[in-house]
Amino acid sequence: MANATPQAAPSKPSLWNDPQKRGILIQVLVLAAIFAFFGFIFYNTLSNYAQRGISTGFGFLNNTAGFGISQTLIPYQESDNYWQVFKVGLLNTLLVAGLGIVTATILGFIVGVARLSKNWLLSTSAAVYIETFRNIPVLLQIVFLYALLLKILPSAKESYSFAEAVFVNKRGFYVPEPIPQAGFDWTIWAFVLAVALVIVLRWIARKVQEKTGQQWPMFWIGVALIIGAPLVTYFMTGRPLEWSLPVLKGFNFQGGIRVIPELVVLWIALSVYTAAFIAEIVRSGIQSVSHGQTEAANALGLRHNQTLKLVVIPQAMRVIIPQLTSQYLNLTKNTSLATAIAYPDLVAVFAGTTLNQSGQAIEIIFMTMMFYLSVSLLISLFMNWYNNKMALVER
Amino acid sequence: MKTTKLLAIASTVVVAVSMMASAHAGGTLDGVKKKGFIQCGINSGVPGFSIANDKGEWSGLDVDFCKAVAAAVFGDTTKVKYTSLTAKERFTALQSGEIDLLSRNTTWTLTRDSNLGISFTGVNYYDGQGFLVNNGVKSAKELDGASVCIQAGTTTELNLSDYFRANNMKYEPITYDKVEETIKGFEEGRCDVLTSDQSQLYALRLQLKEPEKAEVLPEVISKEPLGPSVRQGDEDWFKIVRWTLFAMVEAEELGLTSANIDEKKSSADPSVKRFVGAEEGVGGQGLKLGNEWAYNIVKQVGNYGESFERNVGSGSPLKIERGLNALWSKGGLQYAAPIR
């Protein structure tokens, strides 16, 4: 403390020697350099385009497409514009992704649980399934399945038919199409009502169980109501539904609902492939639940099914969900392999044909990438929300 | 110290990027001469036009054209490297500079010539779109409701839809990426009809296991002038490619073949003298090529007729008639501006 002389006001350091200001300066410079870099690339691209006479901008979306698409979920004609093509391709991608996610999840859970079964045959089959499909590139599986399907299915004239209503051939899977007539609304309302009723009943059943310990056979009540009520209404209103049956006319079947073989192949291949990964995730999730939990459940007298349903799976889900998210994202992105087998997804019809016919490579690839990015982010958001819901609530 | 280092790095990056940009501005001819070969975009496999043998050597009408340009520029047909492209990839490959020349049975249309930043240099095959069907169908008018296999990103895709709409018929397009997949789809029965340029259909039919069970319908539903194209905005390179094609046709008109050109080299015929570069002033200077550019093309590749017969005509399994592709003097459309 002896040298506690009052400090002279510090001389103002130069800009370079003041760490704070220097830091800011450097950051500004780096930021400017980055902006300059990307600005340059952007400008350079534009000027190169102009120099070579390639038109730019999104105006091309209004141009007439002029080509046909084999599967469209919304009305589409050749005289529609590229924007409509974008929507058609986008929906086709979402369709196969959605179908794939549902079946992959169901199949994955079944195989994952089977993998842990005490039955040797069952667990070994599951292991073989997982190791086979997980270790072969999915593109090969798609191409192989497509070639196989075209080989084994009959031609349109020799279709496999079931009751002259369902037909299967190389051109697709045909089922009768229901065409609602006047009065069919009642059946729909009956269905809605039954669902609402089941929700209320479940709530009551839970209250009853909490109070008295008595269980209602809610599953069977639900099934009976949801299927029974619309069915009874349907017959009471005089069956107001007509069926359009597929009929062979000329080269192909007309009428009915048709599922093109490309969709079937892509759907099966992606589901089977992704299910192998999901099965492993499910297994790891179940194994992460400590054995003590199962024993405690046994001690309480819960049956095997109940232990699984009420104790193990809810806890396993906390491990499973985050990993499931990345599998869903993988599956969605893998749908772009559709272009290998003529399934008209976004990449095939938009980033493929449209790009080629219009020449707008950068705009089209940009739009396609933004689509995949948005879908992936939406899936992540939803799964995160679900994960939070399932997460351990700490009290 | 740190700052100066950072600044140095930043400035290096900026300089490097601007150098990258300026390197791009050079002409295609200079670029080609510098690297010592021509990068030529061709089809991945259509017999007669461009197909690889078991040794990986390419041959065909379109491949011959690549070789002819190499002969004109380098006097050496081996100085070509090939990039096999699908229909979807071809324009992007040319636009981006990945290839110097696109010689891949590509139809010359207004949209492509004006919107894509590429220029067509001429027509090396006059084609038209047709249908390959299984025996039994006699006319394209009977195809209502048919499934049609087709290659993605082609003019055929658009013509097909025009034709069916104009005739008030329905169809189901099965759009594959590659030619090989379309023929496979047809063979396996995924579709009733394969549509493409007629020349390709004849070639693809031969690849079927039982070619006699399928036939090409007589109807031609479109004009398909197929020709080589280059990037837009490089006049020098454009002219070399255009005149290579003219030289091949002109050689046929003059009766010059790879076999007799050496013998005729000393001929007194002024048009032959001009052609082989024996007359000063009309040689390759204007094209920035050697005087013997046209001589090299004919000597090493042959004239248009030779290339046609060898690849798709009587000397090949395809046996396509000259038809529209005969010389103008013989009832066809092949006509070259005079070399003088």
XYZ file of C-alpha atoms in Angstrom, chain A residues 145-358:
214
model
C -37.198 -54.007 -56.383
C -38.410 -52.078 -59.420
C -36.785 -54.504 -61.853
C -38.143 -57.420 -59.855
C -41.674 -56.040 -59.746
C -41.742 -55.407 -63.489
C -40.496 -58.956 -64.054
C -42.969 -60.823 -61.854
C -46.152 -58.815 -62.368
C -48.350 -59.776 -65.343
C -49.245 -57.510 -68.255
C -52.492 -55.542 -68.239
C -54.369 -58.212 -70.212
C -53.310 -60.991 -67.832
C -53.818 -59.023 -64.607
C -54.192 -60.767 -61.292
C -57.738 -60.005 -60.303
C -59.543 -60.334 -56.997
C -63.327 -60.572 -57.298
C -63.132 -58.628 -60.584
C -62.732 -55.472 -58.510
C -59.086 -55.305 -57.529
C -56.476 -55.738 -60.253
C -52.728 -55.980 -60.090
C -50.423 -55.725 -63.101
C -47.269 -54.030 -64.343
C -49.142 -50.777 -64.815
C -50.190 -50.518 -61.208
C -52.534 -51.587 -58.463
C -56.193 -50.845 -59.174
C -58.935 -50.718 -56.549
C -62.561 -49.597 -56.880
C -63.106 -45.916 -56.285
C -65.988 -44.938 -53.968
C -68.129 -42.175 -55.435
C -70.329 -40.594 -52.733
C -73.940 -39.995 -53.713
C -76.479 -37.660 -52.101
C -76.981 -38.576 -48.431
C -73.473 -39.883 -47.851
C -72.840 -36.892 -45.597
C -74.761 -38.686 -42.844
C -72.226 -41.501 -42.771
C -69.376 -39.014 -42.453
C -71.153 -37.219 -39.613
C -71.762 -40.541 -37.879
C -68.055 -41.230 -38.053
C -67.124 -37.835 -36.642
C -69.660 -38.253 -33.869
C -68.355 -41.721 -33.009
C -64.795 -40.424 -32.727
C -65.902 -37.605 -30.443
C -67.878 -40.053 -28.340
C -64.905 -42.352 -27.958
C -62.724 -39.474 -26.773
C -65.288 -38.548 -24.114
C -65.726 -42.185 -23.078
C -62.012 -42.639 -22.681
C -61.876 -39.658 -20.404
C -64.720 -41.043 -18.307
C -63.121 -44.495 -18.266
C -59.918 -43.008 -16.920
C -61.781 -41.188 -14.177
C -63.625 -44.374 -13.276
C -60.389 -46.330 -13.152
C -58.714 -43.709 -10.987
C -61.635 -43.808 -8.579
C -62.566 -47.457 -8.422
C -59.680 -49.269 -10.126
C -62.104 -50.826 -12.548
C -61.082 -50.995 -16.171
C -63.412 -50.667 -19.086
C -62.615 -52.588 -22.288
C -62.073 -49.248 -24.007
C -60.297 -50.699 -27.025
C -63.232 -52.851 -28.083
C -65.778 -50.178 -27.275
C -63.824 -47.771 -29.454
C -63.548 -50.187 -32.355
C -67.241 -51.040 -32.173
C -68.300 -47.402 -32.122
C -65.961 -46.046 -34.776
C -66.657 -48.835 -37.246
C -70.197 -49.693 -36.233
C -71.857 -46.282 -36.139
C -70.940 -45.163 -39.686
C -71.746 -48.643 -41.007
C -75.222 -48.694 -39.506
C -75.894 -45.150 -40.755
C -74.632 -46.140 -44.195
C -77.107 -48.996 -44.474
C -79.953 -47.022 -42.911
C -79.586 -44.181 -45.437
C -79.793 -46.724 -48.249
C -76.128 -47.273 -49.122
C -75.475 -43.914 -50.818
C -72.137 -44.921 -52.320
C -71.370 -46.076 -55.831
C -68.209 -47.805 -56.831
C -66.272 -47.073 -59.970
C -64.697 -50.383 -60.924
C -61.486 -50.518 -62.917
C -62.189 -51.921 -66.389
C -59.697 -52.915 -69.052
C -60.152 -50.618 -72.040
C -57.592 -50.767 -74.809
C -54.111 -50.662 -73.369
C -54.908 -49.948 -69.729
C -57.526 -50.121 -67.028
C -59.815 -47.121 -66.777
C -61.746 -46.070 -63.689
C -61.068 -46.959 -60.080
C -58.152 -45.732 -58.021
C -54.749 -46.541 -59.404
C -51.460 -46.698 -57.549
C -48.522 -46.591 -59.969
C -45.849 -49.273 -59.438
C -43.148 -46.607 -59.060
C -44.912 -45.302 -55.954
C -45.300 -48.803 -54.547
C -41.622 -49.602 -55.106
C -40.381 -46.361 -53.606
C -42.724 -46.646 -50.671
C -41.779 -50.245 -49.855
C -38.057 -49.779 -50.417
C -37.781 -46.628 -48.316
C -39.952 -48.079 -45.533
C -38.064 -51.344 -45.364
C -34.688 -49.609 -45.418
C -35.516 -46.999 -42.808
C -37.373 -49.524 -40.637
C -34.101 -51.431 -40.210
C -32.563 -48.346 -38.605
C -35.662 -47.585 -36.568
C -35.673 -51.171 -35.262
C -32.186 -50.692 -33.872
C -33.195 -47.393 -32.318
C -36.217 -49.006 -30.708
C -34.087 -51.828 -29.384
C -31.540 -49.430 -27.883
C -34.389 -47.410 -26.393
C -35.964 -50.428 -24.744
C -32.634 -51.683 -23.462
C -31.900 -48.285 -21.957
C -34.768 -48.785 -19.509
C -33.167 -50.338 -16.455
C -34.126 -53.889 -15.611
C -35.259 -52.791 -12.203
C -38.245 -51.070 -13.805
C -39.418 -54.296 -15.390
C -38.930 -56.203 -12.159
C -40.840 -53.595 -10.221
C -43.675 -53.825 -12.720
C -43.674 -57.601 -12.382
C -43.731 -57.270 -8.646
C -46.796 -55.067 -8.928
C -48.453 -57.868 -10.858
C -48.541 -56.236 -14.283
C -48.698 -58.648 -17.184
C -45.974 -58.714 -19.816
C -47.965 -56.627 -22.302
C -48.860 -54.106 -19.669
C -45.267 -53.816 -18.520
C -44.227 -53.102 -22.068
C -47.027 -50.646 -22.736
C -47.163 -48.799 -19.429
C -43.638 -48.952 -18.070
C -41.001 -49.731 -20.667
C -42.144 -48.016 -23.855
C -42.957 -44.610 -22.314
C -39.465 -44.474 -20.837
C -37.849 -45.862 -23.954
C -39.543 -43.174 -26.060
C -37.317 -40.550 -24.453
C -34.304 -42.240 -25.972
C -36.036 -43.134 -29.204
C -37.643 -39.873 -30.326
C -34.550 -37.728 -30.966
C -33.001 -40.485 -33.059
C -36.279 -41.126 -34.812
C -36.251 -37.516 -35.984
C -33.058 -37.990 -37.930
C -34.419 -41.170 -39.526
C -37.527 -39.279 -40.652
C -35.309 -36.604 -42.151
C -33.240 -39.242 -43.925
C -36.310 -40.870 -45.377
C -37.685 -37.574 -46.602
C -34.444 -36.695 -48.316
C -34.067 -40.201 -49.755
C -37.344 -39.753 -51.642
C -35.291 -37.835 -54.190
C -33.982 -41.219 -55.359
C -37.355 -41.418 -57.114
C -35.735 -40.119 -60.250
C -34.015 -43.515 -60.640
C -37.330 -45.237 -61.313
C -39.534 -42.673 -63.049
C -41.565 -41.702 -59.981
C -42.563 -38.078 -60.620
C -41.265 -36.457 -57.424
C -40.056 -32.880 -57.101
C -36.500 -33.675 -58.176
C -37.642 -35.595 -61.247
C -40.286 -33.243 -62.611
C -39.005 -29.898 -61.355
C -35.252 -30.110 -60.815
C -35.129 -32.486 -63.795
C -37.499 -31.906 -66.669
C -38.428 -28.326 -65.839
C -34.796 -27.360 -65.357
C -33.946 -28.829 -68.707
C -36.841 -27.286 -70.598
C -36.410 -23.826 -69.097
